[in-house]
PDB file of C-alpha atoms and ligand atoms in Angstrom:
ATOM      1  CA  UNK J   1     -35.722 -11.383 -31.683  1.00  0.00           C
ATOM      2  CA  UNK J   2     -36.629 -15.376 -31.247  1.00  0.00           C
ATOM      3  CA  UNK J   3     -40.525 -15.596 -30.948  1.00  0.00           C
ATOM      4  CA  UNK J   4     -40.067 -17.437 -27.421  1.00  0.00           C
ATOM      5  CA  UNK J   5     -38.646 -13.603 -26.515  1.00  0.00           C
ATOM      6  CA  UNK J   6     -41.076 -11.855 -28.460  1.00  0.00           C
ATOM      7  CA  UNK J   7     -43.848 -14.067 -26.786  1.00  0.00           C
ATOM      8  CA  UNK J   8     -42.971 -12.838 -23.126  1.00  0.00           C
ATOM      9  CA  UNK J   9     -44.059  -9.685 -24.284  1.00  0.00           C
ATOM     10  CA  UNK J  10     -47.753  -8.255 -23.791  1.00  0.00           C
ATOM     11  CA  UNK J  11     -48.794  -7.365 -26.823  1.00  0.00           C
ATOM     12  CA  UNK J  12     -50.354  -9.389 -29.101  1.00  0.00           C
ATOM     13  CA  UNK J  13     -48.079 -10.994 -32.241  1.00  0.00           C
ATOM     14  CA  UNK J  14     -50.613 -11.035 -35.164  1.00  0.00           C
ATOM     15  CA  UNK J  15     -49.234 -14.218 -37.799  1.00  0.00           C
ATOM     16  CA  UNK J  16     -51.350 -13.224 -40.962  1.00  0.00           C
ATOM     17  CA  UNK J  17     -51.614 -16.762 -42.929  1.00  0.00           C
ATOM     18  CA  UNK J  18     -49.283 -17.120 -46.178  1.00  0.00           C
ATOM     19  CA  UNK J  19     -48.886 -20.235 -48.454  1.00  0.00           C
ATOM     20  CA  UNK J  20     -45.717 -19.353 -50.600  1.00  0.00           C
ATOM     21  CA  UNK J  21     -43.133 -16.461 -50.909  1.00  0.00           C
ATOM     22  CA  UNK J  22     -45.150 -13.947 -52.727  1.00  0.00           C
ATOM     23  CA  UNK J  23     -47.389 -14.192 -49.504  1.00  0.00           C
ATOM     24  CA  UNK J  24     -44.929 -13.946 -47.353  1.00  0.00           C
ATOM     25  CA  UNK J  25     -43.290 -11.046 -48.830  1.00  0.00           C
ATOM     26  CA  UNK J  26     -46.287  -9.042 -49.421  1.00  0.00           C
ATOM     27  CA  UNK J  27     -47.240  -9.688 -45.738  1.00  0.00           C
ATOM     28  CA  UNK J  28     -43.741  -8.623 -44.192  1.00  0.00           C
ATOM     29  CA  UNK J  29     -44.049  -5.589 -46.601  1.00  0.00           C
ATOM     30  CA  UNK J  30     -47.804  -4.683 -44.828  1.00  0.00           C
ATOM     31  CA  UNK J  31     -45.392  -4.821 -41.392  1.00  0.00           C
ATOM     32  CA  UNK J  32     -46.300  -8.077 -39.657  1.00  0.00           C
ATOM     33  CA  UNK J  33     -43.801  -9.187 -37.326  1.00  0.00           C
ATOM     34  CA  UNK J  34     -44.219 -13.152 -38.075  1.00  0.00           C
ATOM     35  CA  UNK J  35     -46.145 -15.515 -40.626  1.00  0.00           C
ATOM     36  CA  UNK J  36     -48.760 -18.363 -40.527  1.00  0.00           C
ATOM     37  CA  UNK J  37     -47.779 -21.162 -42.760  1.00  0.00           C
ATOM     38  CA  UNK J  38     -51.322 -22.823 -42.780  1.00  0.00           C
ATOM     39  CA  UNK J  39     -52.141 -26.168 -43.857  1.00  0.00           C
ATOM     40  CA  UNK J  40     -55.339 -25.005 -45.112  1.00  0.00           C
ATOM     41  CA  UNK J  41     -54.015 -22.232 -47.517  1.00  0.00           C
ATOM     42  CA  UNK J  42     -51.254 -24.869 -48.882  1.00  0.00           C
ATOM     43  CA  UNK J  43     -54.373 -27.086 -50.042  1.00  0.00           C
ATOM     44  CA  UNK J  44     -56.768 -24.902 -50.900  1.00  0.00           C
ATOM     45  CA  UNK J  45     -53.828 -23.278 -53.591  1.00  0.00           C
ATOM     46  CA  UNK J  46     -51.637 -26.354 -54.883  1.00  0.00           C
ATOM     47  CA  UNK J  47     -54.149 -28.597 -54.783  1.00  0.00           C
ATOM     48  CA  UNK J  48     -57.774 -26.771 -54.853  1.00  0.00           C
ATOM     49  CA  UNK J  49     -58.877 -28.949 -52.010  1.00  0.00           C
ATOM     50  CA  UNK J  50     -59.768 -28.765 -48.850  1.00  0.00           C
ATOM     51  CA  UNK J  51     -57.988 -29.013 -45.850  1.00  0.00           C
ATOM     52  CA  UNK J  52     -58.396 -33.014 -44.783  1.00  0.00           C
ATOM     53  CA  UNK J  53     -55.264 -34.023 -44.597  1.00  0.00           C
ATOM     54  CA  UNK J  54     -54.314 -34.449 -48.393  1.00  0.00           C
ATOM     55  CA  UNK J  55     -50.758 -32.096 -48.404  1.00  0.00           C
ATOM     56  CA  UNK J  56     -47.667 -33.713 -47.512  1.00  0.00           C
ATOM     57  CA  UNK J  57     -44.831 -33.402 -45.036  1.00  0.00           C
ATOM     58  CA  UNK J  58     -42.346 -32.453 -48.011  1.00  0.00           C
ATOM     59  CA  UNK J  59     -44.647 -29.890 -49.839  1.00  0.00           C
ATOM     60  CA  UNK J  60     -45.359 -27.803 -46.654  1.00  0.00           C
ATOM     61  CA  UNK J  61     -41.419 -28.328 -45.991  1.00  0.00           C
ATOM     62  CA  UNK J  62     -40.659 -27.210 -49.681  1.00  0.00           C
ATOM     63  CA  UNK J  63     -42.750 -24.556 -49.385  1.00  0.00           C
ATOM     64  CA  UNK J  64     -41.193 -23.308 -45.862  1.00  0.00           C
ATOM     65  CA  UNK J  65     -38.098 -23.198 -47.504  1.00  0.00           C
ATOM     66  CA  UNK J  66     -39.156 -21.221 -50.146  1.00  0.00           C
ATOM     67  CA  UNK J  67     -40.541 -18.534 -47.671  1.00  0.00           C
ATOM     68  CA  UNK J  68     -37.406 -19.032 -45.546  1.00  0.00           C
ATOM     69  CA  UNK J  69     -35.518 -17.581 -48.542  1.00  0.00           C
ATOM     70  CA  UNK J  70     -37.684 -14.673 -49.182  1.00  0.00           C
ATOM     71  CA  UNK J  71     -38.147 -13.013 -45.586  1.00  0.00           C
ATOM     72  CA  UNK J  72     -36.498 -13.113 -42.571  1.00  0.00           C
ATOM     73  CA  UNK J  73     -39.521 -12.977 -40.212  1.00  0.00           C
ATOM     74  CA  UNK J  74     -40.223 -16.391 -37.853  1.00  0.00           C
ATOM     75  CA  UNK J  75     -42.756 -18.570 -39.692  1.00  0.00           C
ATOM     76  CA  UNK J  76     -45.512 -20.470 -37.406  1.00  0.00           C
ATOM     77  CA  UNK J  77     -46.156 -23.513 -39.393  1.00  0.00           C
ATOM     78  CA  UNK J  78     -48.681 -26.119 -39.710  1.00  0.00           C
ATOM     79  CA  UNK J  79     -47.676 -29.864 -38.752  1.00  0.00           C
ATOM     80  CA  UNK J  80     -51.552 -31.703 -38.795  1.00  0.00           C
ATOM     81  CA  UNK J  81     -51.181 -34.592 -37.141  1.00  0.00           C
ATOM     82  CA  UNK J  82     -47.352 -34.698 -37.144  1.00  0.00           C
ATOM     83  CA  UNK J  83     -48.272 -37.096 -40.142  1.00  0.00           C
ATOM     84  CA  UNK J  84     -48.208 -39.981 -38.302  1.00  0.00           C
ATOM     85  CA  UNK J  85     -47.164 -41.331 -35.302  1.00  0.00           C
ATOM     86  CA  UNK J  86     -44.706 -39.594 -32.768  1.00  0.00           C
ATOM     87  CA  UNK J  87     -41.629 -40.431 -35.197  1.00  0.00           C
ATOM     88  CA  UNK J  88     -43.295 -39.359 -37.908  1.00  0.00           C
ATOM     89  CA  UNK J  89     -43.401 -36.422 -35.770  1.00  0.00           C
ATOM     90  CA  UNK J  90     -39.981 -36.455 -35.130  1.00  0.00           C
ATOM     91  CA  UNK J  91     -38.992 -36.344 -38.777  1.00  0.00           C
ATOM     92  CA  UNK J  92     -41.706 -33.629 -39.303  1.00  0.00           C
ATOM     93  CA  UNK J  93     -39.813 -31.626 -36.812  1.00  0.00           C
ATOM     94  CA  UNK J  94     -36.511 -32.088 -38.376  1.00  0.00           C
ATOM     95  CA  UNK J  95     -37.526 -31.626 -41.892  1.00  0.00           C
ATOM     96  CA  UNK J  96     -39.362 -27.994 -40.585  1.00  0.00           C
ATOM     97  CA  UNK J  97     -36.599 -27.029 -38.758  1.00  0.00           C
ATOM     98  CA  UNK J  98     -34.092 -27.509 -41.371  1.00  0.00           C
ATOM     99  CA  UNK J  99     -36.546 -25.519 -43.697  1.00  0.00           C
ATOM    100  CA  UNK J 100     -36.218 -22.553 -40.902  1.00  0.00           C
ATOM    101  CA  UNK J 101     -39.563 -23.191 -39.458  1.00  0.00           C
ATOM    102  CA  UNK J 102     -39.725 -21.017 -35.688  1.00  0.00           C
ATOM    103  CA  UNK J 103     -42.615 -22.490 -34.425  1.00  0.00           C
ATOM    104  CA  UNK J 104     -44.397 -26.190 -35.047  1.00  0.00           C
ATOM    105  CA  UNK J 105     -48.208 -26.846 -34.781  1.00  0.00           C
ATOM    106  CA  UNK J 106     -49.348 -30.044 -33.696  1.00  0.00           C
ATOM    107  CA  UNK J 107     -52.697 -31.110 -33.235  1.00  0.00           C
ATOM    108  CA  UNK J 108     -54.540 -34.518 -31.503  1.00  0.00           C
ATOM    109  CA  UNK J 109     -56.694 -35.738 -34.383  1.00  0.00           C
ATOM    110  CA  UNK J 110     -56.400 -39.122 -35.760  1.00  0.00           C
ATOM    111  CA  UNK J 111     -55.405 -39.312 -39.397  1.00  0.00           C
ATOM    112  CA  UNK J 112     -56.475 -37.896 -41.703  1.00  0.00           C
ATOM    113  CA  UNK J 113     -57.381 -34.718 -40.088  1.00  0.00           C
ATOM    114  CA  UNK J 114     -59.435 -32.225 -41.203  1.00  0.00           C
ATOM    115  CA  UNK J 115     -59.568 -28.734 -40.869  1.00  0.00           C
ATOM    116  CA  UNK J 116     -60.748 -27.563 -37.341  1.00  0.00           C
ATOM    117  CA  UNK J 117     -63.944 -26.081 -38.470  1.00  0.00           C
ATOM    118  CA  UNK J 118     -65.123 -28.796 -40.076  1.00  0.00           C
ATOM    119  CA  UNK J 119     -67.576 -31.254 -38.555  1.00  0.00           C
ATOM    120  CA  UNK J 120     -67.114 -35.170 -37.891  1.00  0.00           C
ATOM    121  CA  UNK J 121     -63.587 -34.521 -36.167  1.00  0.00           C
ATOM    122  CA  UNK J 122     -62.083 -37.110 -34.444  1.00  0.00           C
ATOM    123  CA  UNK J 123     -59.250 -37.882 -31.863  1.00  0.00           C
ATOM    124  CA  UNK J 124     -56.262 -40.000 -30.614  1.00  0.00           C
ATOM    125  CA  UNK J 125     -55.942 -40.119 -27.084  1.00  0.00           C
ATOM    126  CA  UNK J 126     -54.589 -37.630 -24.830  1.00  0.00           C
ATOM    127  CA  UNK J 127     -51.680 -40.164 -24.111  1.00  0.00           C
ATOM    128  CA  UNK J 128     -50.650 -40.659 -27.742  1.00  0.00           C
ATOM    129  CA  UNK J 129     -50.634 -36.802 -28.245  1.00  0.00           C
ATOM    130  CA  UNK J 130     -48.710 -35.857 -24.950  1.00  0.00           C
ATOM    131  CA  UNK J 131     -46.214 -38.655 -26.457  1.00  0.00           C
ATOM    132  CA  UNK J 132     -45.761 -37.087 -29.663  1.00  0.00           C
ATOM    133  CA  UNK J 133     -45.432 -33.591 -28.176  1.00  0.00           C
ATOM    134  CA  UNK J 134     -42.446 -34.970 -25.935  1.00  0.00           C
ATOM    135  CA  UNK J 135     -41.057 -36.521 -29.016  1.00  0.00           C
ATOM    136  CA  UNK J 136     -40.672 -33.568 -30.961  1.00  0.00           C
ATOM    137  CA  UNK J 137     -39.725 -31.875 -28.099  1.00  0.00           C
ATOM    138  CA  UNK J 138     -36.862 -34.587 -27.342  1.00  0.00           C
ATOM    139  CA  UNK J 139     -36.066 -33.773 -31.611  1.00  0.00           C
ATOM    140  CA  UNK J 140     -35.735 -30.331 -32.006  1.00  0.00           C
ATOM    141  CA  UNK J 141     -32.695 -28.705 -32.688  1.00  0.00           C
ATOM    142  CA  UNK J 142     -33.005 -25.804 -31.144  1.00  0.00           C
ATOM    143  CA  UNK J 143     -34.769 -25.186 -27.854  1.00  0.00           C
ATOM    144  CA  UNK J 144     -35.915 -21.704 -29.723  1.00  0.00           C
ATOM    145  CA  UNK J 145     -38.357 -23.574 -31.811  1.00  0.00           C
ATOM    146  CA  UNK J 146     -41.614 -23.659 -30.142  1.00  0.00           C
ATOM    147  CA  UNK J 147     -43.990 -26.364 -29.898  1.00  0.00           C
ATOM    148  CA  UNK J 148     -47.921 -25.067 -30.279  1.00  0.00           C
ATOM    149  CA  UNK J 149     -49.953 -27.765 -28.890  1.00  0.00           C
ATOM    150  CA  UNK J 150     -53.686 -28.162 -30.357  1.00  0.00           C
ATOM    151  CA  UNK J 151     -56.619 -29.990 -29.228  1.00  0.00           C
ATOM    152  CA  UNK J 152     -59.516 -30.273 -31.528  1.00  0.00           C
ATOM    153  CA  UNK J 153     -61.287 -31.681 -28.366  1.00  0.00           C
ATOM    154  CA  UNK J 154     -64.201 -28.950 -28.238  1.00  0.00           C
ATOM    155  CA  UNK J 155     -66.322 -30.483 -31.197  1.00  0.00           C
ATOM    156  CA  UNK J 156     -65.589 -33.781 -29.847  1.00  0.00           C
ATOM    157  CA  UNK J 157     -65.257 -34.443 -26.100  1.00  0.00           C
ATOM    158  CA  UNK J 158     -66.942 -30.963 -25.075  1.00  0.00           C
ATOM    159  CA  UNK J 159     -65.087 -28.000 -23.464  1.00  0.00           C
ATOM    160  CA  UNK J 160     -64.011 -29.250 -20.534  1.00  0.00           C
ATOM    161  CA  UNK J 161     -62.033 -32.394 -22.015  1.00  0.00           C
ATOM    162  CA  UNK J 162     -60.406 -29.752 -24.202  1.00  0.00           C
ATOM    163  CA  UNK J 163     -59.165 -27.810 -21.176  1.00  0.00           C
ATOM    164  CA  UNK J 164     -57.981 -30.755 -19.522  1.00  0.00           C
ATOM    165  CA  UNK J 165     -56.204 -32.288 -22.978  1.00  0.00           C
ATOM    166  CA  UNK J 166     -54.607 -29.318 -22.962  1.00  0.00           C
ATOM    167  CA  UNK J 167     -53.282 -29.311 -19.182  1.00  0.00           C
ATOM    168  CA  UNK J 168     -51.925 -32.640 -20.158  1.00  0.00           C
ATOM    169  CA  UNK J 169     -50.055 -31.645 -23.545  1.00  0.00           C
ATOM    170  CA  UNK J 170     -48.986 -28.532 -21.043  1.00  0.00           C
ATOM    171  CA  UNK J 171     -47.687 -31.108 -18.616  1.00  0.00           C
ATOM    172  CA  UNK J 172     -46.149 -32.497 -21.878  1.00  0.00           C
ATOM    173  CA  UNK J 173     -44.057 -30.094 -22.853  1.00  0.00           C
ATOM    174  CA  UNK J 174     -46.130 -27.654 -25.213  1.00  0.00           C
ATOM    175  CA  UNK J 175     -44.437 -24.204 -25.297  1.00  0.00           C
ATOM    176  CA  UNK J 176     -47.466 -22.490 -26.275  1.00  0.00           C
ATOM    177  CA  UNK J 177     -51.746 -23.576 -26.596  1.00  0.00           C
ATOM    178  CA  UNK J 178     -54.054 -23.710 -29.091  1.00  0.00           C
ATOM    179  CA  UNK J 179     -57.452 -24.706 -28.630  1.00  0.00           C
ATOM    180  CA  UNK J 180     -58.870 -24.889 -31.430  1.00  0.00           C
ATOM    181  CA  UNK J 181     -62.618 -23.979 -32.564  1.00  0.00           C
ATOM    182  CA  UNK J 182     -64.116 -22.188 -29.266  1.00  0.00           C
ATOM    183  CA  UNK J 183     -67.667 -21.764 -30.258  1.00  0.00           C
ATOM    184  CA  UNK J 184     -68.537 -18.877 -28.224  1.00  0.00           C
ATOM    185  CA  UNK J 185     -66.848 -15.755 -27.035  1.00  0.00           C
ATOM    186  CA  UNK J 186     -67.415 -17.435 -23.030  1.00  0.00           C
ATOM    187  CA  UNK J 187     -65.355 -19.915 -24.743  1.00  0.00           C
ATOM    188  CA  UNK J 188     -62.665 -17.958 -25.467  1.00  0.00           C
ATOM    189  CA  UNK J 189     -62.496 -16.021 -21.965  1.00  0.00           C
ATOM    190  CA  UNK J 190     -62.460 -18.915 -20.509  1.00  0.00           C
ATOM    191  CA  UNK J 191     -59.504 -20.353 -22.368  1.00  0.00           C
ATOM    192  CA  UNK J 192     -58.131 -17.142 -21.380  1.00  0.00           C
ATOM    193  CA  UNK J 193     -59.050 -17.284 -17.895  1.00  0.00           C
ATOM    194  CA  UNK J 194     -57.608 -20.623 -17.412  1.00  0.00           C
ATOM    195  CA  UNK J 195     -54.492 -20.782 -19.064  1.00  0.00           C
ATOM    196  CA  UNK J 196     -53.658 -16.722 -19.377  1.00  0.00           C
ATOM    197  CA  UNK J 197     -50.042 -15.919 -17.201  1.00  0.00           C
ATOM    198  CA  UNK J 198     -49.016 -19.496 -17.237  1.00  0.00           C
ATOM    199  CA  UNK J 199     -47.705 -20.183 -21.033  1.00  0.00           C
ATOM    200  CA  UNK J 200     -48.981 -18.007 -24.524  1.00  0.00           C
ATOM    201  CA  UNK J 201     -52.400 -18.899 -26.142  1.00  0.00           C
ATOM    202  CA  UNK J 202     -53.073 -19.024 -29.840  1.00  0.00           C
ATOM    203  CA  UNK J 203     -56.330 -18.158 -31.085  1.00  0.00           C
ATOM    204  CA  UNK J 204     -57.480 -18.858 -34.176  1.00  0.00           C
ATOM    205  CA  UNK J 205     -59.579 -16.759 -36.831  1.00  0.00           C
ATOM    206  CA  UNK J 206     -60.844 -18.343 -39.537  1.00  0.00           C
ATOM    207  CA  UNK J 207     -63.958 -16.103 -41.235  1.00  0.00           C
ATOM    208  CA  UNK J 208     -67.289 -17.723 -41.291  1.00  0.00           C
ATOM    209  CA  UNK J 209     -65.731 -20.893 -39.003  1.00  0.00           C
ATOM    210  CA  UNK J 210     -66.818 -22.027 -35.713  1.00  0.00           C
ATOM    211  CA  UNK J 211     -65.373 -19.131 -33.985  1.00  0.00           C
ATOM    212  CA  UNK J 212     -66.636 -15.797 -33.587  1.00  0.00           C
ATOM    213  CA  UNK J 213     -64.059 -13.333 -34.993  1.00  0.00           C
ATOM    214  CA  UNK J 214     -62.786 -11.210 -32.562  1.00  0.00           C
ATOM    215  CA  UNK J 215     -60.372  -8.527 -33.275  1.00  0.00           C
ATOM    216  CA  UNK J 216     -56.163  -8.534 -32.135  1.00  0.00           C
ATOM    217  CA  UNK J 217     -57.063  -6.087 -29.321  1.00  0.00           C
ATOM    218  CA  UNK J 218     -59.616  -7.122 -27.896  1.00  0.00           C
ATOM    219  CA  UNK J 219     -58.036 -11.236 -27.771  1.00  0.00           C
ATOM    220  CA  UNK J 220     -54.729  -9.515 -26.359  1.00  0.00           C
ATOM    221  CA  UNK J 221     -57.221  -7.399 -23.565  1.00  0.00           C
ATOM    222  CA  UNK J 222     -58.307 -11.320 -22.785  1.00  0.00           C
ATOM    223  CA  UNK J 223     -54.913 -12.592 -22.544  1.00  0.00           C
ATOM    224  CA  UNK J 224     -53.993 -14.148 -26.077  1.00  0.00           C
ATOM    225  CA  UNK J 225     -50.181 -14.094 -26.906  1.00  0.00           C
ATOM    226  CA  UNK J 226     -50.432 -14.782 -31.117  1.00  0.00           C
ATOM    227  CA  UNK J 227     -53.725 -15.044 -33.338  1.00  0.00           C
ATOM    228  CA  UNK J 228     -53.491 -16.122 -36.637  1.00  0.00           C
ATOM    229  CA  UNK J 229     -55.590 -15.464 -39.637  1.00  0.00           C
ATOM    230  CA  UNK J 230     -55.142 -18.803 -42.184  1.00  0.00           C
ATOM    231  CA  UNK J 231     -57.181 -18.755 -44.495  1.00  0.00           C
ATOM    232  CA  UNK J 232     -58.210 -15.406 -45.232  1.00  0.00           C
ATOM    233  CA  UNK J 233     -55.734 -14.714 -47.536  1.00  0.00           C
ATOM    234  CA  UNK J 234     -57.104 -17.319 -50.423  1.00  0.00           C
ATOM    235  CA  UNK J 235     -60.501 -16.445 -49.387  1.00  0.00           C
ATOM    236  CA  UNK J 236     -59.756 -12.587 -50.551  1.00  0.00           C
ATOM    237  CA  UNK J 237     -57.450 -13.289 -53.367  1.00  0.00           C
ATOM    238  CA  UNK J 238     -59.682 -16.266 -54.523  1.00  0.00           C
ATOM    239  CA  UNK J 239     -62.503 -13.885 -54.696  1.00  0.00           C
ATOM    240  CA  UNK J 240     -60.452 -11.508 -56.696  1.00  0.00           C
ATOM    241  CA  UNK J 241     -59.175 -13.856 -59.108  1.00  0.00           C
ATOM    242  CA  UNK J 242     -62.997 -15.441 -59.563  1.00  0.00           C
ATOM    243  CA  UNK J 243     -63.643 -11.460 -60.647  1.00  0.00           C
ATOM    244  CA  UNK J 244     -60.605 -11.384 -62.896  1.00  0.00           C
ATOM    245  CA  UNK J 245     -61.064 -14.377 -64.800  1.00  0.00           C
ATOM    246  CA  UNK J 246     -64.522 -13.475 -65.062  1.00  0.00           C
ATOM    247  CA  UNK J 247     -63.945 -10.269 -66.546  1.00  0.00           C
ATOM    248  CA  UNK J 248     -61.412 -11.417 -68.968  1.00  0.00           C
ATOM    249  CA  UNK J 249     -63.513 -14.244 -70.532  1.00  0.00           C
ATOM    250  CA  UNK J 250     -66.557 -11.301 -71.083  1.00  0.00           C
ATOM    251  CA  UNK J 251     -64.226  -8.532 -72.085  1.00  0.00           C
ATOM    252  CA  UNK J 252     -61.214  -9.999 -74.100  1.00  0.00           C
ATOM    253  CA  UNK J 253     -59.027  -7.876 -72.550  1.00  0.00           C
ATOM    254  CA  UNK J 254     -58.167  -6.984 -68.502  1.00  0.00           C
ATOM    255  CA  UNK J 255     -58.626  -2.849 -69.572  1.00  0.00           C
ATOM    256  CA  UNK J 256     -61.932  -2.731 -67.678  1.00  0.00           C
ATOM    257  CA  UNK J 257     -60.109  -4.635 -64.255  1.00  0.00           C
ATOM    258  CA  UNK J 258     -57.166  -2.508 -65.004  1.00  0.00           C
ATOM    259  CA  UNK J 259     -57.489  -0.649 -61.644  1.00  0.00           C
ATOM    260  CA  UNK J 260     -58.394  -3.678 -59.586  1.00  0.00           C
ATOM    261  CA  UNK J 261     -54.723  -5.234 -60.820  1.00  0.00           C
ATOM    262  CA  UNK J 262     -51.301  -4.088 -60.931  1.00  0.00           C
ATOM    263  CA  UNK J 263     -49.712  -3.170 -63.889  1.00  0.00           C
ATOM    264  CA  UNK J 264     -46.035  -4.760 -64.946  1.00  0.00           C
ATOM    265  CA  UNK J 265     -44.101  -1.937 -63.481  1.00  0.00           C
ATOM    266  CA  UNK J 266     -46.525  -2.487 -60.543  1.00  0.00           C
ATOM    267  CA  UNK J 267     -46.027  -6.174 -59.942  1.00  0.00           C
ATOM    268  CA  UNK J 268     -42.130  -4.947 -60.188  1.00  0.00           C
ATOM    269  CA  UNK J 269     -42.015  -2.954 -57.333  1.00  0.00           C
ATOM    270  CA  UNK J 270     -43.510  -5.385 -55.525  1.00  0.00           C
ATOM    271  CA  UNK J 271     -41.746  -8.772 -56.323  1.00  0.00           C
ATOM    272  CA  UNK J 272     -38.202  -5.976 -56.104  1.00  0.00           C
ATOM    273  CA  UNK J 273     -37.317  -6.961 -60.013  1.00  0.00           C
ATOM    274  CA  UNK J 274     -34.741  -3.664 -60.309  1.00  0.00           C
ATOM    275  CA  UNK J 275     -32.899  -4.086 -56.809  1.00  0.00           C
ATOM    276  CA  UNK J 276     -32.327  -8.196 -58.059  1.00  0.00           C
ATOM    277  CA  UNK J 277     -31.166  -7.139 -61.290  1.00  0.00           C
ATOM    278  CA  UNK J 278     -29.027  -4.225 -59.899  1.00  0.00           C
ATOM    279  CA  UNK J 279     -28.025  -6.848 -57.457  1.00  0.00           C
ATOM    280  CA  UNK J 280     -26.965  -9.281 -60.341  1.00  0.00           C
ATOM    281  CA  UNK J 281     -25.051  -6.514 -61.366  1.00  0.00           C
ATOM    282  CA  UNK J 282     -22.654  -6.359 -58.782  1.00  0.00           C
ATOM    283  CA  UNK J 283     -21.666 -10.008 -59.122  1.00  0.00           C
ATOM    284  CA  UNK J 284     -21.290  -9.899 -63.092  1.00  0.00           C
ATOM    285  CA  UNK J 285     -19.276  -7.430 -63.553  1.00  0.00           C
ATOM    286  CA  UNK J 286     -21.100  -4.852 -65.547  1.00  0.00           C
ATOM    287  CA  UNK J 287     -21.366  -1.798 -63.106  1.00  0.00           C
ATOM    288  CA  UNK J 288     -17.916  -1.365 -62.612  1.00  0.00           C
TER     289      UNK J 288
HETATM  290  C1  MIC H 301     -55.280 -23.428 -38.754  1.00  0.00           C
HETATM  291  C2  MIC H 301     -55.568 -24.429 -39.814  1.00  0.00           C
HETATM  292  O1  MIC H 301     -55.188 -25.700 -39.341  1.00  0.00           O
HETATM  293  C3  MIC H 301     -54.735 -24.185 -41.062  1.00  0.00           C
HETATM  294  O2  MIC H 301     -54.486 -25.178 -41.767  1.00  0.00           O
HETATM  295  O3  MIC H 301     -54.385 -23.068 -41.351  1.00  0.00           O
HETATM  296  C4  MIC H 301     -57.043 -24.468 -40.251  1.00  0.00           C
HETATM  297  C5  MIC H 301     -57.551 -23.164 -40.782  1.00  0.00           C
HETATM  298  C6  MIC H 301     -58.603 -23.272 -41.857  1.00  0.00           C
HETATM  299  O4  MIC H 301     -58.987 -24.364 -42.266  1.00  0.00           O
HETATM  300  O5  MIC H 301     -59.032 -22.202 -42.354  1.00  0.00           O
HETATM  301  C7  MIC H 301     -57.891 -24.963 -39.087  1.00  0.00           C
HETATM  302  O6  MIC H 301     -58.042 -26.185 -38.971  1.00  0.00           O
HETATM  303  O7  MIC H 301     -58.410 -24.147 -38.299  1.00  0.00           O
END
């Protein structure tokens, strides 16, 4: 089913974020229905940096590919800024697209951006975005690959700029909002309340950000179409591999995390090393 289907539904699509196949493929195992490529998780993983704008077109296009190849499900990724101006924009949406990206995120801040949470945000103007929306729209491929307009405008301009940004980068040609960073839960019914019946709202939960978390159900109840968890991901398994390293540099050995890891045959079942090699099989030669 193509996400713009899916979207027309009423319940809520939950895109867990993922920053490579193993990601991916563990979160289409849990049963998610689509994935978050986030920005953030790319940079805090290849480069152990923050999110401000550091990754580049190609290595979040790489590493769609690479996800492309592993699962099926539509992947929600991350453009920033477009990287650039509305034909750097253009190319962004090409290059995503050809890496089998379902749905693009743009967002209005001036380069280099910075994650959403962050303080000391800034913007281009509502023109300049509504023109780069337009452009990728005018670029895609396929009129089934969405366009998820963000404004950062909240922390910047106030509330009600962001609401009317986003009526503009509506007017533009945005298949779906995203307004990023609503600091209260008023905030986010009244993103809702505005917008809710007249195109599908992203909301965004990023633990500890500027947003207070607020389960799938109850952002669905509101009148949210997708939410997306980014970053949580690295924040668990960077917590888990701060343990791990920790208790192999005391213990000289991983027997005392042994049953906070998996074992080989464990990491096996999960990566599907015995249904590849039975698969090589058949193309070999040896099984007949
Ligand atoms: C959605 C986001 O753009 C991302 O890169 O995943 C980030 C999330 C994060 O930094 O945790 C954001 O700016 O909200």
């Amino acid at each position: 089913m193509s996400l713009r289907v899916r979207l027309a539904q009423d319940k809520i699509l939950m895109a867990p974020g993922v920053y490579d196949a193993l990601t991916a493929s563990l979160a289409s195992d849990a049963g998610f229905e689509a994935l978050y490529l986030s920005g953030a998780a790319v940079a805090y993983t290849r480069l152990g940096r923050p999110d401000i704008g550091l990754t580049s077109v190609t290595e979040m296009a790489d590493t769609m590919a690479l996800i492309a190849d592993r699962t099926d499900l539509p992947v929600i990724i991350d453009a920033d800024t477009g990287f650039g101006n509305a034909l750097n924009a253009q190319r962004t949406m090409r290059q995503y697209e050809r890496a089998g990206a379902a749905a693009l995120q743009v967002e209005d801040q001036s380069h280099p951006k910075r994650c959403g949470h962050l303080a000391d945000k800034s913007l281009i103007s509502p023109q300049e975005m509504a023109g780069k929306i337009s452009a990728m729209a005018d670029a895609r491929r396929s009129y089934g690959t969405l366009i998820i307009a963000r404004t950062d405008a909240i922390a910047v301009e106030g509330f009600q700029a962001a609401i009317d940004r986003a009526e503009t980068y509506v007017a533009a040609g945005a298949d779906v909002l995203f307004i990023e960073a609503p600091q209260s839960r008023d905030q986010l019914r009244a993103i809702a309340e505005h917008f809710a019946g007249r195109l599908p709202l992203l909301a965004n939960m990023v633990e500890g950000g500027a947003t207070p978390v607020t389960n799938a159900d109850d952002l669905e109840a509101q009148g949210f179409s997708i939410v997306i968890f980014p970053g949580g991901i690295v924040r668990a398994l960077a917590r888990s591999a701060q343990d791990y390293y920790a208790s192999l540099h005391m213990n000289g050995s991983n027997t005392p995390f042994a049953d906070r890891m998996f074992d080989f045959s464990g990491l096996n079942q999960v990566i599907g090393t015995s249904e590849m090699l039975e698969l090589g099989k058949r193309y070999d030669g040896s099984d007949d």
